Amino acid sequence: MEIEKGVLYVVGTPIGCLDDLTVRALFVLKGVDCIACEDTRTASKLLNRYEVKVPLIAYHEHNELMQVSPLIEKLRSGESIALISDAGIPTISDPGFRIIRECRKQMIDVIPIPGASAVMTALSVSGLPTDCFSFFGFLPPKASARKTFFERHRNDQETLVLYESCHRIEKFLNDLIAVLGEERTIFIGREMTKMHETYLAGSVKDVRERLLSRSKKGEFVVLIAKEDFAL
């Protein structure tokens, strides 16, 4: 393996357990000239664990537009940069789209270094159909918008994959029941790969009851099966 000059590496990092960092990802993180990260404090926890001593540059949703040009200049001058998010693969409901788009426009090489993905991790253990699925990230915070989404996708034939926060997961499930009914089959993954990881599958009614009987802290991945599917 060798680090190429003037290349943007899009590096997948663990979604929870720090041991899930790949050997190739570690090689790249140690070998690039700098690391563009969503949160320098979060990134430092991972990088300190593996004794990575590379300079960090904050690259997040609030400064993304401002940081694209300086990062492009670094790449054009021959520096290699690793782009990481707080967890998982960059650009998947995380910053990174703009710098990659600009790299493509300017014919700068962008190389993926695959890693953990919350979407794929949840799909792999859900028991729901995975031959065809759609990912929608976080739904809008307003109940009316969530209900409109559920109604629009009521008859979809693929598995729906969404993210939700601990602050809205109960409202999310209530709206789901209101529109799609309490017997719709779903799967929920909470705090995946972490110490208190939880996996629940069954009807919305059953999953909601079990979820509310335990801690709701953490981030959630929710999978919704097509109407006629049952575990």
Coordinates of C-alpha atoms in Angstrom, one line a residue:
M1 CA 0.0 0.0 0.0
E2 CA 1.1 3.5 -0.7
I3 CA -0.4 7.0 -0.1
E4 CA -0.8 8.9 -3.4
K5 CA -0.1 12.6 -3.6
G6 CA -2.9 15.0 -4.3
V7 CA -5.7 12.5 -3.5
L8 CA -8.8 12.8 -1.4
Y9 CA -9.3 9.6 0.6
V10 CA -12.9 9.1 1.8
V11 CA -12.4 6.9 4.9
G12 CA -15.0 4.9 6.7
T13 CA -14.6 4.9 10.5
P14 CA -16.3 2.8 13.2
I15 CA -20.0 3.5 14.0
G16 CA -19.4 2.6 17.7
C17 CA -16.8 0.0 18.6
L18 CA -13.4 1.5 17.9
D19 CA -12.0 -1.9 17.1
D20 CA -13.9 -1.9 13.9
L21 CA -11.4 0.4 12.2
T22 CA -9.9 -1.4 9.2
V23 CA -6.2 -2.0 8.7
R24 CA -6.3 -0.1 5.4
A25 CA -8.1 2.9 7.0
L26 CA -5.5 3.1 9.7
F27 CA -2.7 3.0 7.1
V28 CA -4.3 5.9 5.2
L29 CA -5.0 8.0 8.3
K30 CA -1.4 7.7 9.5
G31 CA 0.0 8.4 6.0
V32 CA -2.0 11.4 4.7
D33 CA -0.9 15.1 5.2
C34 CA -4.1 16.1 7.1
I35 CA -7.5 14.8 8.1
A36 CA -10.7 16.7 7.4
C37 CA -13.1 15.7 10.2
E38 CA -16.6 16.5 11.2
D39 CA -15.7 17.2 14.9
T40 CA -12.0 17.4 16.0
R41 CA -12.9 16.2 19.5
T42 CA -14.8 13.1 18.3
A43 CA -12.1 12.3 15.8
S44 CA -9.3 12.7 18.4
K45 CA -10.8 9.9 20.5
L46 CA -10.4 7.5 17.6
L47 CA -7.1 8.8 16.4
N48 CA -5.5 8.9 19.9
R49 CA -6.5 5.3 20.3
Y50 CA -4.4 4.3 17.3
E51 CA -1.7 6.9 17.9
V52 CA -2.4 8.9 14.7
K53 CA -0.5 12.2 14.8
V54 CA -1.8 13.9 11.7
P55 CA -3.1 17.5 11.7
L56 CA -6.9 17.9 11.9
I57 CA -9.0 20.3 9.9
A58 CA -12.7 20.9 11.0
Y59 CA -15.0 20.2 8.1
H60 CA -18.7 20.2 9.1
E61 CA -22.1 21.3 7.9
H62 CA -21.6 24.9 9.2
N63 CA -18.3 25.6 7.5
E64 CA -18.4 23.2 4.5
L65 CA -18.8 25.9 1.9
M66 CA -15.9 27.9 3.4
Q67 CA -13.6 25.0 3.6
V68 CA -13.9 23.5 0.1
S69 CA -11.6 26.0 -1.6
P70 CA -8.7 25.7 1.0
L71 CA -8.9 21.9 0.9
I72 CA -8.9 21.9 -2.9
E73 CA -5.8 24.1 -2.9
K74 CA -4.0 21.6 -0.6
L75 CA -4.9 18.8 -2.9
R76 CA -3.8 20.7 -6.0
S77 CA -0.5 21.4 -4.3
G78 CA 0.1 17.7 -3.9
E79 CA -1.1 17.1 -0.3
S80 CA -3.1 14.0 0.4
I81 CA -6.2 14.4 2.6
A82 CA -8.4 11.9 4.5
L83 CA -12.1 12.9 4.9
I84 CA -13.8 11.3 7.8
S85 CA -17.2 11.8 9.6
D86 CA -17.9 11.3 13.3
A87 CA -19.0 7.7 12.6
G88 CA -19.4 5.5 9.5
I89 CA -18.9 6.5 5.9
P90 CA -18.6 10.3 5.0
T91 CA -21.4 11.9 2.9
I92 CA -24.1 9.4 4.1
S93 CA -26.3 11.9 6.0
D94 CA -23.0 13.6 6.8
P95 CA -20.8 16.4 5.3
G96 CA -18.6 15.7 2.3
F97 CA -20.7 16.0 -0.8
R98 CA -19.4 19.4 -1.8
I99 CA -15.7 18.7 -1.5
I100 CA -16.1 15.5 -3.5
R101 CA -18.2 17.2 -6.2
E102 CA -15.5 19.9 -6.5
C103 CA -12.8 17.2 -6.8
R104 CA -14.7 15.6 -9.6
K105 CA -15.1 18.9 -11.4
Q106 CA -11.3 19.5 -11.2
M107 CA -10.3 16.0 -12.0
I108 CA -8.8 15.4 -8.6
D109 CA -8.7 11.7 -7.6
V110 CA -11.1 10.6 -4.9
I111 CA -10.5 7.1 -3.4
P112 CA -12.9 5.3 -1.1
I113 CA -11.6 3.4 1.9
P114 CA -14.6 1.4 2.9
G115 CA -15.7 0.9 6.5
A116 CA -18.6 0.4 8.8
S117 CA -22.0 1.7 7.7
A118 CA -25.0 2.0 10.0
V119 CA -27.4 1.3 7.0
M120 CA -25.7 -1.9 6.0
T121 CA -25.1 -3.1 9.5
A122 CA -28.8 -2.7 10.3
L123 CA -29.9 -4.4 7.1
S124 CA -27.6 -7.3 7.6
V125 CA -29.2 -8.4 10.9
S126 CA -32.8 -7.2 10.4
G127 CA -34.4 -10.3 8.9
L128 CA -36.2 -7.9 6.5
P129 CA -35.7 -8.2 2.7
T130 CA -32.4 -6.7 1.6
D131 CA -32.5 -7.3 -2.2
C132 CA -34.1 -3.9 -2.7
F133 CA -34.2 -1.0 -0.3
S134 CA -34.3 2.8 -0.2
F135 CA -32.4 5.0 2.3
F136 CA -33.9 8.4 3.3
G137 CA -31.8 9.5 6.2
F138 CA -33.5 11.7 8.9
L139 CA -37.1 12.7 8.3
P140 CA -38.3 16.2 9.0
P141 CA -38.9 17.0 12.7
K142 CA -42.6 18.0 12.2
A143 CA -45.3 15.3 12.6
S144 CA -47.2 16.4 9.6
A145 CA -44.1 16.0 7.4
R146 CA -43.4 12.5 8.8
K147 CA -47.0 11.4 8.2
T148 CA -46.9 12.8 4.7
F149 CA -43.7 10.7 4.0
F150 CA -45.3 7.5 5.4
E151 CA -48.4 8.1 3.3
R152 CA -46.3 8.7 0.2
H153 CA -44.4 5.4 0.7
R154 CA -47.3 3.3 2.0
N155 CA -47.2 1.0 -1.0
D156 CA -43.5 0.9 -1.7
Q157 CA -42.3 -2.7 -2.4
E158 CA -38.8 -2.2 -1.0
T159 CA -37.5 -2.0 2.6
L160 CA -37.3 1.6 3.8
V161 CA -34.3 2.6 5.9
L162 CA -34.3 5.7 8.0
Y163 CA -32.3 7.4 10.8
E164 CA -33.9 8.8 14.0
S165 CA -32.7 10.5 17.2
C166 CA -33.5 9.5 20.7
H167 CA -35.6 12.8 21.1
R168 CA -38.0 11.9 18.3
I169 CA -38.1 8.1 18.1
E170 CA -41.3 7.7 20.2
K171 CA -43.1 10.4 18.0
F172 CA -41.7 8.7 14.9
L173 CA -43.3 5.4 15.9
N174 CA -46.6 7.0 16.9
D175 CA -46.9 8.7 13.5
L176 CA -45.9 5.4 11.8
I177 CA -48.8 3.6 13.6
A178 CA -51.2 6.4 12.8
V179 CA -50.5 6.1 9.0
L180 CA -49.4 2.6 8.3
G181 CA -51.1 0.8 11.2
E182 CA -49.7 -1.1 14.2
E183 CA -49.1 -4.4 12.5
R184 CA -46.6 -3.1 9.9
T185 CA -43.3 -5.0 10.4
I186 CA -40.2 -3.0 11.4
F187 CA -36.7 -3.4 12.7
I188 CA -34.9 -1.0 15.0
G189 CA -31.2 -0.9 15.8
R190 CA -30.0 1.3 18.6
E191 CA -26.4 2.1 19.6
M192 CA -25.2 -0.5 17.1
T193 CA -21.8 -2.0 17.9
K194 CA -21.7 -0.2 21.3
M195 CA -21.9 -1.5 24.8
H196 CA -25.7 -1.2 25.1
E197 CA -26.6 -2.1 21.5
T198 CA -30.3 -3.1 21.1
Y199 CA -32.1 -4.8 18.2
L200 CA -35.9 -5.1 18.0
A201 CA -38.0 -6.6 15.3
G202 CA -41.7 -7.3 14.8
S203 CA -44.9 -5.3 14.5
V204 CA -44.7 -1.6 15.2
K205 CA -47.0 -2.1 18.2
D206 CA -44.7 -4.8 19.7
V207 CA -41.5 -3.0 18.9
R208 CA -42.8 0.3 20.4
E209 CA -43.9 -1.4 23.6
R210 CA -40.5 -3.1 24.1
L211 CA -38.6 0.1 23.1
L212 CA -40.4 2.3 25.6
S213 CA -39.7 -0.2 28.4
R214 CA -36.0 0.5 28.2
S215 CA -33.5 3.3 27.6
K216 CA -34.1 5.4 24.5
K217 CA -30.6 7.0 24.5
G218 CA -28.5 6.9 21.4
E219 CA -29.0 7.0 17.7
F220 CA -31.6 4.7 15.9
V221 CA -31.7 3.1 12.5
V222 CA -35.3 2.1 11.6
L223 CA -36.2 -0.3 8.8
I224 CA -39.8 -0.6 7.5
A225 CA -40.9 -3.6 5.6
K226 CA -43.3 -3.6 2.7
E227 CA -47.0 -4.0 3.6
D228 CA -47.4 -7.8 3.1
F229 CA -44.1 -8.9 4.8
A230 CA -44.1 -10.5 8.3
L231 CA -41.4 -12.1 10.3

